[in-house]
Coordinates of C-alpha atoms in Angstrom, one line a residue:
Chain A
M1190 CA 115.0 125.1 113.0
A1191 CA 117.0 127.9 113.8
R1192 CA 116.7 130.6 110.9
V1193 CA 120.2 132.4 109.9
V1194 CA 120.3 135.9 108.7
V1195 CA 122.7 136.8 106.7
I1196 CA 123.8 140.7 106.4
T1197 CA 125.9 141.6 103.2
P1198 CA 126.8 145.4 103.9
N1199 CA 128.5 145.8 100.3
P1200 CA 126.9 143.3 98.1
A1201 CA 128.0 143.3 94.0
I1202 CA 127.1 141.9 90.7
D1203 CA 130.2 139.9 90.4
V1204 CA 131.1 139.8 86.7
T1205 CA 133.6 137.0 85.0
Y1206 CA 135.0 137.9 81.7
R1207 CA 136.8 134.7 80.0
V1208 CA 139.3 136.1 77.6
D1209 CA 141.8 134.4 75.2
V1210 CA 145.0 136.1 76.7
Q1211 CA 144.8 139.2 79.3
R1212 CA 146.7 142.0 77.8
L1213 CA 146.9 145.8 78.8
G1214 CA 146.2 148.7 76.7
E1215 CA 144.4 147.1 74.1
T1216 CA 140.7 146.0 73.3
V1217 CA 140.3 142.4 74.6
R1218 CA 137.4 140.4 73.2
V1219 CA 135.6 138.7 75.8
V1220 CA 134.9 135.2 74.9
D1221 CA 132.2 134.6 77.6
A1222 CA 130.6 137.1 80.2
T1223 CA 129.0 135.4 83.3
R1224 CA 127.2 137.6 86.1
R1225 CA 126.0 136.5 89.5
A1226 CA 124.9 137.9 92.8
G1227 CA 127.8 138.2 94.9
G1228 CA 129.5 139.5 98.3
K1229 CA 130.7 137.2 100.9
G1230 CA 127.3 137.2 102.7
I1231 CA 125.3 136.6 99.5
N1232 CA 127.7 133.6 98.8
V1233 CA 127.1 132.3 102.5
A1234 CA 123.2 132.6 102.1
R1235 CA 123.4 130.7 98.8
V1236 CA 125.2 127.7 100.4
L1237 CA 123.1 127.8 103.4
H1238 CA 120.0 127.6 101.3
A1239 CA 121.8 124.7 99.3
L1240 CA 122.2 122.9 102.7
G1241 CA 118.7 123.2 103.1
R1242 CA 118.6 125.5 105.8
P1243 CA 116.1 128.5 106.6
V1244 CA 118.0 131.8 105.4
M1245 CA 117.1 135.5 105.0
A1246 CA 119.7 137.5 103.0
V1247 CA 119.8 141.2 104.2
Q1248 CA 121.4 143.5 101.8
P1249 CA 121.1 147.3 100.9
L1250 CA 120.7 147.4 97.0
G1251 CA 119.9 150.3 94.4
G1252 CA 119.2 150.8 90.9
A1253 CA 119.3 148.4 88.0
S1254 CA 122.1 146.1 89.4
G1255 CA 120.5 146.0 92.6
G1256 CA 117.1 144.7 91.0
W1257 CA 119.1 142.6 89.1
I1258 CA 120.4 141.1 92.6
D1259 CA 117.2 140.7 93.9
D1260 CA 115.8 139.1 91.1
E1261 CA 118.4 136.6 91.1
L1262 CA 118.2 135.8 94.8
A1263 CA 114.3 135.3 94.3
A1264 CA 114.8 132.9 91.4
A1265 CA 117.1 130.9 93.6
G1266 CA 114.3 130.8 96.1
I1267 CA 116.2 132.8 98.9
D1268 CA 114.2 134.7 101.1
T1269 CA 115.5 138.3 101.0
V1270 CA 115.0 141.7 102.9
S1271 CA 116.7 144.4 100.4
V1272 CA 116.8 147.8 101.9
P1273 CA 116.8 150.3 98.9
T1274 CA 120.1 152.6 98.8
G1275 CA 119.0 155.0 95.9
R1276 CA 122.3 154.3 94.4
E1277 CA 123.4 151.7 91.8
T1278 CA 124.8 148.7 93.6
R1279 CA 128.7 148.2 92.6
T1280 CA 130.1 145.4 90.2
T1281 CA 132.9 143.4 90.3
V1282 CA 134.9 142.4 87.3
A1283 CA 137.2 139.3 87.4
V1284 CA 139.2 138.8 84.2
V1285 CA 140.4 135.0 83.7
D1286 CA 142.1 133.6 80.6
G1287 CA 143.0 130.1 82.7
R1288 CA 146.9 130.9 81.8
S1289 CA 147.6 133.3 84.6
H1290 CA 146.3 134.9 87.7
P1291 CA 142.9 136.5 87.2
T1292 CA 142.8 140.2 87.2
L1293 CA 140.0 141.6 89.6
Y1294 CA 138.4 145.3 89.0
S1295 CA 136.8 145.9 92.4
E1296 CA 134.4 149.1 92.7
P1297 CA 134.4 150.3 96.1
G1298 CA 130.4 150.7 96.1
A1299 CA 128.7 153.7 97.4
A1300 CA 128.4 154.9 101.0
L1301 CA 125.0 154.0 102.7
D1302 CA 122.7 156.9 104.2
D1303 CA 121.7 156.7 107.9
G1304 CA 118.6 155.6 106.8
V1305 CA 120.0 152.5 105.2
W1306 CA 121.8 151.8 108.3
R1307 CA 118.8 151.9 110.4
A1308 CA 116.8 149.8 108.3
L1309 CA 119.5 147.3 108.4
E1310 CA 119.3 147.0 112.0
S1311 CA 115.5 146.9 111.9
A1312 CA 115.5 144.0 109.5
I1313 CA 117.9 142.1 112.2
V1314 CA 115.6 142.8 114.8
E1315 CA 112.7 141.9 113.0
H1316 CA 114.2 138.5 111.8
C1317 CA 116.5 137.3 114.5
G1318 CA 115.2 135.6 117.6
P1319 CA 116.9 133.9 120.4
Q1320 CA 117.4 130.6 118.5
D1321 CA 119.0 132.4 115.5
I1322 CA 122.1 133.3 113.9
L1323 CA 123.0 136.4 112.5
V1324 CA 126.0 136.5 109.9
I1325 CA 127.8 139.7 109.0
A1326 CA 129.9 138.8 106.1
G1327 CA 132.0 140.7 103.5
S1328 CA 133.2 144.3 102.7
F1329 CA 131.7 147.5 104.0
P1330 CA 130.8 150.3 101.7
P1331 CA 133.1 153.4 101.4
A1332 CA 132.9 156.0 104.6
T1333 CA 131.7 153.2 107.1
T1334 CA 132.4 153.7 110.8
A1335 CA 133.1 151.6 113.7
L1336 CA 130.1 152.6 115.1
Q1337 CA 127.7 151.5 112.3
V1338 CA 129.4 148.1 112.3
A1339 CA 129.0 147.8 116.3
S1340 CA 125.2 149.0 115.6
L1341 CA 125.0 145.7 113.5
V1342 CA 126.5 143.5 115.8
A1343 CA 124.5 145.1 118.9
A1344 CA 121.2 144.7 116.9
G1345 CA 121.9 140.7 116.5
T1346 CA 123.1 140.3 120.2
S1347 CA 120.1 142.5 121.7
A1348 CA 117.9 140.0 119.5
G1349 CA 119.5 137.0 121.4
A1350 CA 121.0 136.1 118.3
L1351 CA 124.7 134.4 117.8
V1352 CA 126.6 136.9 115.9
V1353 CA 129.1 135.5 113.5
V1354 CA 131.5 138.4 111.7
D1355 CA 133.5 137.3 108.6
A1356 CA 135.1 140.8 107.6
S1357 CA 138.8 142.5 107.4
G1358 CA 140.6 145.6 108.3
E1359 CA 138.8 148.3 110.8
A1360 CA 135.5 146.2 110.5
L1361 CA 136.8 143.2 112.1
V1362 CA 138.3 145.3 115.0
A1363 CA 135.3 147.0 115.3
A1364 CA 133.2 143.9 115.4
A1365 CA 135.7 142.5 118.2
D1366 CA 135.0 145.7 120.1
A1367 CA 131.5 145.3 119.8
G1368 CA 131.8 141.7 121.3
A1369 CA 130.7 139.6 118.3
D1370 CA 130.7 135.9 119.2
I1371 CA 132.6 134.4 116.6
L1372 CA 134.9 136.3 114.2
K1373 CA 136.1 134.4 111.2
P1374 CA 138.8 136.1 109.2
N1375 CA 141.4 134.3 107.1
E1376 CA 144.7 134.1 108.6
S1377 CA 146.2 137.0 106.3
E1378 CA 143.3 139.4 107.3
L1379 CA 143.7 138.6 111.1
L1380 CA 147.3 139.8 110.7
E1381 CA 146.6 142.4 108.5
A1382 CA 143.6 143.9 111.0
T1383 CA 145.8 143.4 113.9
G1384 CA 149.2 144.5 112.8
T1385 CA 150.7 141.3 114.2
S1386 CA 152.8 138.6 112.3
T1387 CA 152.0 135.6 114.0
L1388 CA 148.5 134.0 114.5
D1389 CA 149.1 133.6 118.4
A1390 CA 149.7 137.5 118.4
G1391 CA 146.6 138.1 116.1
L1392 CA 144.3 136.0 118.2
A1393 CA 145.4 137.7 121.4
A1394 CA 144.8 141.2 119.9
L1395 CA 141.2 140.5 119.1
F1396 CA 140.4 138.8 122.4
A1397 CA 141.8 141.7 124.1
R1398 CA 139.1 143.7 122.3
G1399 CA 136.3 141.6 123.1
A1400 CA 135.7 139.0 120.7
G1401 CA 134.0 135.7 122.0
C1402 CA 135.7 133.3 119.9
L1403 CA 137.8 133.2 116.5
V1404 CA 137.7 130.6 113.6
I1405 CA 140.6 131.2 111.3
S1406 CA 140.5 129.7 108.0
R1407 CA 143.5 128.7 106.2
G1408 CA 142.4 127.0 102.6
S1409 CA 143.5 123.7 102.3
A1410 CA 145.1 123.8 105.4
G1411 CA 142.0 123.8 107.5
L1412 CA 140.5 126.0 110.0
I1413 CA 141.7 126.9 113.5
G1414 CA 139.1 127.7 116.5
A1415 CA 139.9 129.6 119.3
S1416 CA 138.0 130.9 122.6
A1417 CA 139.0 133.9 124.7
D1418 CA 139.6 131.6 127.7
G1419 CA 142.5 129.8 125.7
D1420 CA 140.7 126.8 124.2
R1421 CA 142.2 125.9 120.7
V1422 CA 140.9 123.3 118.3
A1423 CA 142.9 122.8 115.0
Q1424 CA 140.6 121.1 112.3
D1425 CA 142.3 119.9 108.9
G1426 CA 141.3 120.5 105.5
V1427 CA 140.1 117.6 103.3
P1428 CA 143.2 116.2 101.5
G1429 CA 143.5 115.9 97.8
V1430 CA 140.8 118.6 96.9
S1431 CA 141.7 120.9 93.9
G1432 CA 139.5 123.1 91.8
N1433 CA 138.3 126.8 92.2
P1434 CA 139.2 128.0 95.6
T1435 CA 136.9 131.3 95.0
G1436 CA 134.3 131.3 97.7
A1437 CA 135.4 128.4 99.6
G1438 CA 136.0 130.5 102.7
D1439 CA 132.3 131.6 102.5
A1440 CA 130.8 127.9 102.2
A1441 CA 132.8 127.4 105.1
T1442 CA 131.3 130.0 107.0
A1443 CA 128.1 128.5 105.6
G1444 CA 128.9 124.9 107.0
L1445 CA 130.1 126.3 110.3
V1446 CA 127.0 128.1 110.9
A1447 CA 124.7 125.3 109.5
A1448 CA 126.3 123.3 112.4
L1449 CA 126.0 125.8 115.1
A1450 CA 122.5 126.2 114.5
D1451 CA 122.2 122.5 114.9
G1452 CA 123.6 122.9 118.3
L1453 CA 126.8 120.9 117.5
P1454 CA 129.9 121.9 119.5
L1455 CA 132.6 124.0 118.0
P1456 CA 135.0 121.3 116.8
E1457 CA 132.3 119.4 114.9
A1458 CA 131.3 122.9 113.5
L1459 CA 134.9 123.4 112.4
R1460 CA 134.7 119.9 111.0
C1461 CA 131.5 120.7 108.9
A1462 CA 133.2 124.0 107.8
A1463 CA 136.2 122.0 106.4
I1464 CA 134.0 119.7 104.3
T1465 CA 131.7 122.6 103.1
G1466 CA 134.8 124.6 102.2
A1467 CA 136.1 121.8 100.1
A1468 CA 132.9 121.0 98.2
A1469 CA 132.8 124.7 97.1
V1470 CA 136.5 123.7 95.8
L1471 CA 135.2 121.0 93.7
A1472 CA 132.1 122.9 92.2
P1473 CA 132.9 124.7 88.9
I1474 CA 131.1 127.8 89.8
A1475 CA 132.7 129.9 92.7
G1476 CA 131.0 129.7 95.9
V1477 CA 128.4 126.9 95.0
I1478 CA 128.3 123.4 96.4
D1479 CA 126.6 120.3 95.4
P1480 CA 125.4 118.9 98.8
A1481 CA 125.9 115.6 97.2
D1482 CA 129.9 115.7 97.6
L1483 CA 129.5 116.5 101.4
P1484 CA 129.3 112.7 102.3
R1485 CA 132.3 111.5 100.4
L1486 CA 134.3 114.6 101.2
A1487 CA 133.6 113.7 104.9
A1488 CA 134.6 110.0 104.4
R1489 CA 138.0 111.2 102.7
L1490 CA 138.6 113.7 105.3
D1491 CA 138.6 111.2 108.2
G1492 CA 136.4 108.2 107.6
G1493 CA 133.5 109.7 109.0
S1494 CA 130.0 111.2 108.2
F1495 CA 128.8 114.5 107.4
P1496 CA 126.8 115.4 110.4
L1497 CA 124.1 117.6 109.1
A1498 CA 120.8 116.5 107.5
L1499 CA 120.7 117.5 104.0
P1500 CA 118.0 118.3 101.5
T1501 CA 116.9 115.2 99.6
A1502 CA 116.7 117.0 96.4
Y1503 CA 120.1 117.4 94.8
P1504 CA 121.1 119.0 93.0
P1505 CA 119.9 122.6 94.1
T1506 CA 118.5 125.0 91.5
P1507 CA 121.4 125.6 89.0
R1508 CA 122.1 128.9 88.7
Chain B
M1187 CA 112.4 169.3 60.1
A1188 CA 113.7 166.1 58.9
R1189 CA 114.0 163.3 61.3
V1190 CA 116.7 161.1 62.1
V1191 CA 116.0 157.6 63.0
V1192 CA 119.2 155.8 64.4
I1193 CA 119.5 152.3 64.8
T1194 CA 122.0 150.8 67.5
P1195 CA 121.9 147.1 66.6
N1196 CA 124.3 146.1 69.7
P1197 CA 124.1 148.8 72.2
A1198 CA 126.0 148.8 75.7
I1199 CA 126.5 150.1 78.7
D1200 CA 129.9 151.7 78.7
V1201 CA 131.5 151.6 82.1
T1202 CA 134.8 153.5 82.7
Y1203 CA 136.9 152.2 85.6
R1204 CA 139.3 155.0 86.5
V1205 CA 142.4 153.0 88.4
D1206 CA 145.6 154.2 90.0
V1207 CA 148.0 152.0 87.8
Q1208 CA 146.6 149.0 85.4
R1209 CA 147.9 145.9 86.4
L1210 CA 147.3 141.9 85.5
G1211 CA 146.7 139.4 87.4
E1212 CA 145.9 141.5 90.6
T1213 CA 143.2 142.9 92.8
V1214 CA 142.8 146.2 91.1
R1215 CA 140.9 148.9 93.0
V1216 CA 138.5 151.2 91.1
V1217 CA 138.9 154.9 92.1
D1218 CA 135.9 155.9 90.1
A1219 CA 133.2 154.0 88.0
T1220 CA 131.2 155.9 85.3
R1221 CA 128.3 154.2 83.3
R1222 CA 126.4 155.6 80.4
A1223 CA 124.5 154.2 77.4
G1224 CA 126.7 153.2 74.6
G1225 CA 127.1 151.9 71.1
K1226 CA 127.9 154.1 68.4
G1227 CA 124.4 154.8 67.2
I1228 CA 123.4 155.9 70.9
N1229 CA 126.3 158.6 70.7
V1230 CA 125.3 159.6 67.4
A1231 CA 121.3 160.3 68.4
R1232 CA 123.0 162.1 71.8
V1233 CA 124.8 164.5 69.4
L1234 CA 122.0 165.0 67.4
H1235 CA 119.8 166.0 70.3
A1236 CA 122.4 168.2 71.8
L1237 CA 122.2 169.6 67.9
G1238 CA 118.7 170.5 68.7
R1239 CA 117.5 167.6 65.9
P1240 CA 114.3 165.6 66.1
V1241 CA 115.8 162.2 66.8
M1242 CA 114.6 158.6 67.3
A1243 CA 116.8 156.5 68.9
V1244 CA 115.9 152.7 67.9
Q1245 CA 117.7 149.8 69.4
P1246 CA 117.0 146.2 71.0
L1247 CA 117.4 146.1 74.6
G1248 CA 117.0 143.6 77.4
G1249 CA 117.2 142.8 81.1
A1250 CA 118.3 145.2 83.7
S1251 CA 121.1 146.5 81.9
G1252 CA 118.7 147.1 78.9
G1253 CA 116.2 148.8 81.4
W1254 CA 119.2 151.2 82.8
I1255 CA 119.7 152.0 79.1
D1256 CA 116.4 153.0 78.5
D1257 CA 116.1 155.1 81.6
E1258 CA 119.4 157.1 80.9
L1259 CA 118.1 158.0 77.2
A1260 CA 114.7 159.0 78.8
A1261 CA 116.4 161.2 81.2
A1262 CA 118.5 162.6 78.5
G1263 CA 115.0 163.7 76.6
I1264 CA 115.9 161.4 73.6
D1265 CA 113.0 159.8 72.0
T1266 CA 113.5 155.9 72.0
V1267 CA 111.8 152.6 70.6
S1268 CA 113.3 150.1 72.6
V1269 CA 112.9 146.4 71.2
P1270 CA 112.8 143.9 74.0
T1271 CA 115.2 140.7 73.4
G1272 CA 114.7 139.0 76.5
R1273 CA 118.4 138.9 77.0
E1274 CA 120.5 141.0 79.1
T1275 CA 122.2 143.7 77.2
R1276 CA 125.9 143.8 76.9
T1277 CA 128.6 145.9 78.9
T1278 CA 132.0 147.4 77.7
V1279 CA 134.6 148.2 80.3
A1280 CA 137.4 150.4 79.9
V1281 CA 140.3 150.5 82.4
V1282 CA 141.8 153.9 82.2
D1283 CA 144.9 155.2 84.3
G1284 CA 145.8 158.3 82.7
R1285 CA 149.1 156.9 82.2
S1286 CA 149.1 154.2 79.5
H1287 CA 146.5 153.3 76.7
P1288 CA 143.0 152.3 78.3
T1289 CA 142.1 148.5 78.3
L1290 CA 139.0 147.8 76.8
Y1291 CA 137.0 144.6 77.5
S1292 CA 134.3 144.4 75.0
E1293 CA 131.5 141.8 75.5
P1294 CA 130.0 140.4 72.1
G1295 CA 126.3 140.5 73.1
A1296 CA 123.9 138.4 72.5
A1297 CA 122.8 137.1 69.1
L1298 CA 118.8 138.8 68.3
D1299 CA 116.0 136.6 67.8
D1300 CA 114.2 136.9 64.2
G1301 CA 111.5 138.8 66.2
V1302 CA 113.6 141.4 67.0
W1303 CA 114.8 141.8 63.4
R1304 CA 111.4 142.2 62.3
A1305 CA 110.5 144.9 65.1
L1306 CA 113.3 147.0 64.0
E1307 CA 112.4 146.8 60.5
S1308 CA 108.9 147.6 61.8
A1309 CA 109.9 150.3 63.5
I1310 CA 112.2 151.9 60.8
V1311 CA 109.0 151.9 58.5
E1312 CA 106.7 153.4 61.2
H1313 CA 109.2 156.3 61.9
C1314 CA 111.0 157.1 58.5
G1315 CA 109.3 159.1 56.2
P1316 CA 110.6 160.5 52.9
Q1317 CA 112.3 163.6 54.2
D1318 CA 114.0 161.7 56.9
I1319 CA 117.5 160.1 57.5
L1320 CA 117.9 156.5 58.8
V1321 CA 121.5 156.1 60.5
I1322 CA 122.7 152.4 61.4
A1323 CA 125.6 152.7 63.4
G1324 CA 127.9 150.4 65.6
S1325 CA 128.7 146.9 65.4
F1326 CA 126.2 144.0 64.9
P1327 CA 125.6 141.3 67.4
P1328 CA 126.7 137.8 67.3
A1329 CA 125.8 135.8 64.4
T1330 CA 124.2 138.7 62.4
T1331 CA 123.6 137.5 58.7
A1332 CA 124.2 139.7 55.5
L1333 CA 120.6 139.2 54.9
Q1334 CA 120.0 141.0 58.4
V1335 CA 122.0 143.8 57.7
A1336 CA 120.3 144.5 54.4
S1337 CA 116.7 144.2 55.7
L1338 CA 117.6 147.2 57.8
V1339 CA 119.0 149.0 55.0
A1340 CA 116.0 148.0 52.5
A1341 CA 113.3 149.1 55.4
G1342 CA 115.0 152.5 55.5
T1343 CA 115.3 152.7 51.5
S1344 CA 111.7 151.5 51.1
A1345 CA 110.5 154.0 53.4
G1346 CA 112.3 157.1 51.1
A1347 CA 114.5 157.6 53.8
L1348 CA 118.4 158.5 53.2
V1349 CA 120.3 155.5 54.6
V1350 CA 123.4 156.2 56.5
V1351 CA 125.6 153.3 57.6
D1352 CA 128.7 153.5 60.0
A1353 CA 129.7 149.7 60.3
S1354 CA 132.7 147.6 59.8
G1355 CA 133.6 144.2 58.8
E1356 CA 131.1 142.0 57.0
A1357 CA 128.1 144.4 58.1
L1358 CA 130.1 147.1 56.0
V1359 CA 130.0 145.1 52.9
A1360 CA 126.6 143.8 53.3
A1361 CA 125.3 147.5 53.7
A1362 CA 127.2 148.2 50.4
D1363 CA 125.7 145.2 48.7
A1364 CA 122.1 146.4 49.9
G1365 CA 122.9 149.9 48.2
A1366 CA 123.0 152.0 51.3
D1367 CA 123.1 155.7 50.3
I1368 CA 126.0 156.6 52.4
L1369 CA 128.4 154.2 54.1
K1370 CA 130.8 156.0 56.8
P1371 CA 133.5 153.9 57.9
N1372 CA 137.0 155.1 59.2
E1373 CA 139.9 154.6 57.0
S1374 CA 141.1 151.3 58.8
E1375 CA 137.7 149.6 58.7
L1376 CA 137.3 150.4 55.1
L1377 CA 140.7 148.7 54.3
E1378 CA 139.8 145.7 56.8
A1379 CA 136.5 145.0 55.4
T1380 CA 137.4 145.4 51.5
G1381 CA 140.7 143.6 52.0
T1382 CA 142.4 146.6 50.3
S1383 CA 145.8 148.4 51.0
T1384 CA 144.9 151.7 49.6
L1385 CA 141.9 154.1 49.9
D1386 CA 141.3 154.1 46.4
A1387 CA 141.1 150.3 46.2
G1388 CA 138.7 150.5 49.1
L1389 CA 136.6 152.9 47.6
A1390 CA 136.4 151.1 44.4
A1391 CA 135.6 148.0 46.2
L1392 CA 132.5 149.1 47.9
F1393 CA 131.3 151.2 45.1
A1394 CA 131.4 148.2 43.2
R1395 CA 129.2 146.2 45.3
G1396 CA 126.4 149.1 45.4
A1397 CA 127.5 151.8 47.8
G1398 CA 126.1 155.4 46.6
C1399 CA 128.4 157.6 48.6
L1400 CA 131.5 157.1 50.7
V1401 CA 132.2 159.2 53.7
I1402 CA 135.9 158.4 55.2
S1403 CA 136.5 159.5 58.7
R1404 CA 140.6 159.9 59.3
G1405 CA 140.6 161.5 62.7
S1406 CA 142.5 164.8 63.0
A1407 CA 143.2 164.6 59.3
G1408 CA 139.6 165.3 58.3
L1409 CA 137.2 163.4 56.1
I1410 CA 136.8 162.3 52.4
G1411 CA 133.7 161.9 50.6
A1412 CA 133.4 159.9 47.5
S1413 CA 130.4 159.3 45.3
A1414 CA 130.2 156.5 43.0
D1415 CA 130.4 158.8 39.7
G1416 CA 134.0 159.7 40.6
D1417 CA 133.4 163.0 42.6
R1418 CA 136.2 163.4 45.6
V1419 CA 135.7 165.9 48.3
A1420 CA 138.5 166.4 51.2
Q1421 CA 137.6 168.2 54.0
D1422 CA 140.7 169.2 56.5
G1423 CA 140.3 168.5 60.4
V1424 CA 140.1 171.3 62.7
P1425 CA 143.7 172.2 63.4
G1426 CA 145.1 172.1 67.2
V1427 CA 142.5 170.2 69.0
S1428 CA 143.4 168.0 71.4
G1429 CA 141.6 165.9 74.2
N1430 CA 139.7 162.8 74.0
P1431 CA 139.2 161.3 70.7
T1432 CA 136.5 158.4 71.9
G1433 CA 133.2 159.0 70.4
A1434 CA 134.7 161.8 67.9
G1435 CA 133.8 159.7 64.8
D1436 CA 130.0 159.1 66.1
A1437 CA 129.9 163.3 66.8
A1438 CA 131.1 163.6 63.2
T1439 CA 128.5 161.4 61.9
A1440 CA 125.7 163.3 63.6
G1441 CA 127.2 166.7 62.1
L1442 CA 127.2 165.0 58.7
V1443 CA 123.6 163.8 58.9
A1444 CA 122.4 167.0 60.7
A1445 CA 123.7 169.1 57.7
L1446 CA 122.3 166.6 55.2
A1447 CA 118.9 166.6 57.0
D1448 CA 119.1 170.6 56.4
G1449 CA 119.5 170.1 52.7
L1450 CA 123.3 171.1 52.6
P1451 CA 125.6 169.7 49.9
L1452 CA 128.2 167.0 50.6
P1453 CA 131.0 169.3 50.5
E1454 CA 129.2 171.8 53.5
A1455 CA 127.9 168.3 55.5
L1456 CA 131.5 167.0 55.7
R1457 CA 132.6 170.5 57.0
C1458 CA 129.8 170.3 59.8
A1459 CA 131.4 166.6 60.5
A1460 CA 134.9 167.7 61.0
I1461 CA 133.6 170.5 63.1
T1462 CA 131.2 168.4 65.1
G1463 CA 133.9 165.9 65.7
A1464 CA 136.6 168.2 66.8
A1465 CA 133.9 169.4 69.5
A1466 CA 133.7 165.6 70.8
V1467 CA 137.4 165.9 71.0
L1468 CA 137.1 169.2 73.3
A1469 CA 134.7 167.6 75.4
P1470 CA 135.6 165.7 78.8
I1471 CA 133.2 162.8 78.3
A1472 CA 133.5 160.6 75.3
G1473 CA 131.0 161.5 72.7
V1474 CA 129.3 164.6 74.3
I1475 CA 129.7 168.0 72.7
D1476 CA 129.0 171.5 73.8
P1477 CA 127.0 173.1 71.0
A1478 CA 129.0 176.5 72.1
D1479 CA 132.2 175.1 71.1
L1480 CA 130.9 174.9 67.4
P1481 CA 131.0 178.4 66.1
R1482 CA 134.7 179.2 67.7
L1483 CA 136.0 175.8 65.9
A1484 CA 134.3 176.6 62.6
A1485 CA 136.0 179.9 62.8
R1486 CA 139.4 178.0 63.4
L1487 CA 138.9 175.9 60.8
D1488 CA 138.5 178.2 57.7
G1489 CA 137.3 181.4 59.4
G1490 CA 133.7 180.6 58.4
S1491 CA 130.6 179.9 60.4
F1492 CA 128.8 177.1 61.7
P1493 CA 126.1 176.8 59.3
L1494 CA 123.3 174.8 61.1
A1495 CA 120.9 176.7 63.6
L1496 CA 121.9 175.6 67.1
P1497 CA 119.4 175.4 70.0
T1498 CA 119.2 178.3 72.1
A1499 CA 119.8 176.5 75.6
Y1500 CA 123.3 176.0 76.5
P1501 CA 124.4 173.5 77.5
P1502 CA 122.3 170.5 76.8
T1503 CA 120.7 168.6 79.8
P1504 CA 124.3 167.4 81.3
R1505 CA 124.5 163.4 81.4

């Protein structure tokens, strides 16, 4: 089975603080604190693992927080290559009170030394083969250059892997310039990165730069797939799913990639993405899915079945 | 020289997030994140170490964050006994924007097992002698009983040490019940813990329970010392000091304790507390002092000198 190598350039410990009422300028008692290894790529790797796929999570990590992430991924049974950075891995803090929008404090993270970038490229070359898929997902550390983004894409391409990039801003543009096979921003990231105001203009801008295929996630509205030669596929979202949308885009990426790894064509892969994303919305913890939800979500979407073989042991190790 | 053993029952990594503007319900970019080992007791230990005093910091610690605190204290050159809890040590997050009051998110921490309480008592018995001082400072973990607080006080008393407690709420009352030698709440903690509305009534309530001596810190207004037999001493604060008051109370405790360890009488120890607390207000980092500030703050207070011998190497190891 094709392996998926997932690069998370700027991982984090994602902390969630539940509080009674959000307030500014006061001491706010945290009712409950939860921590998990985060960053889009790590979320993608976690869902691929839940889908029973061979996955290798590759990320720069440092300090006590980096060690904590390493331990958490190991406890989840996910194969990892962690490149030591010598700097404390960042944290994000989401404050939720169940009444209003969460407040998210996002540390920028530390810039990576040249040696770390080279080690990430080496890990790609070592672990990616011609049948494999390389996913590069999430934010990049401060001071990342377009060349550094392009070098990761090039390492995957030269290894013969299919390269999928879920990024935003300058990194998304750099990945298009580097000829990534599939770019998967959401709609607002596409418009922001390209400075355009319509989906068509955004797609055209990235195709002009060298992107092979674009998959645009649109939340509950589903996904759109577009190729440089003008083909366009629209996939509806699963209707009537409500819950926690955080991490649903990452689960959709995992569903897309798992289907592509099985050799399914893009329309069927988009359908898997929509179903897997909906499963993440249903699950109480952000970015986690229960594979047992997938067959009935597939039936609700269009009366069909979920096309991928699923692991027989439900549920996956709870985290 | 008498040793000071400092118990921090509920230590934390104190994180400070500097942001441009505090907002709720949005993604807020953290401009700068700083972390340090915190909890009142650890702050007291750090200032005693800066004053050149033999100090032993004793605290329950667990997980990656506990390991981080252990490493930080070791790097600062502070002797420690860290009792493993098996649970991740808590974090506090202060969000500051330089415009309005900081917002502080305070995790409650995890309850301690009986074995951890016994190990803390054993550490007191092992490291405290009749010439020594035991300081118990800061919040207590959830589910702490009055008996557990009393057992820490009793361990210090039975070792022959002078027992100083800086606590609030039920733990302050429990320490009074247990006959702690010196209680050092601030004025609002005294009133809240005793359910009284005047300083005199609050003092009387704790003396009635068994407190030996009370030192009440009042910020820039100085300190009041009171003994069970009715003696009362008022010490002015150092005038004209502005800066960061966070941690000044902990520095004052350290100054008080260092003076008592030298055998100075209470009025002179209160004077040291006022000067050391003012030095913490001057320093840019919460709860840190530069001993070089102490002689001139003493002169500003009353034209006198700082009565304690200071280390000759200024400044202490920067953290």
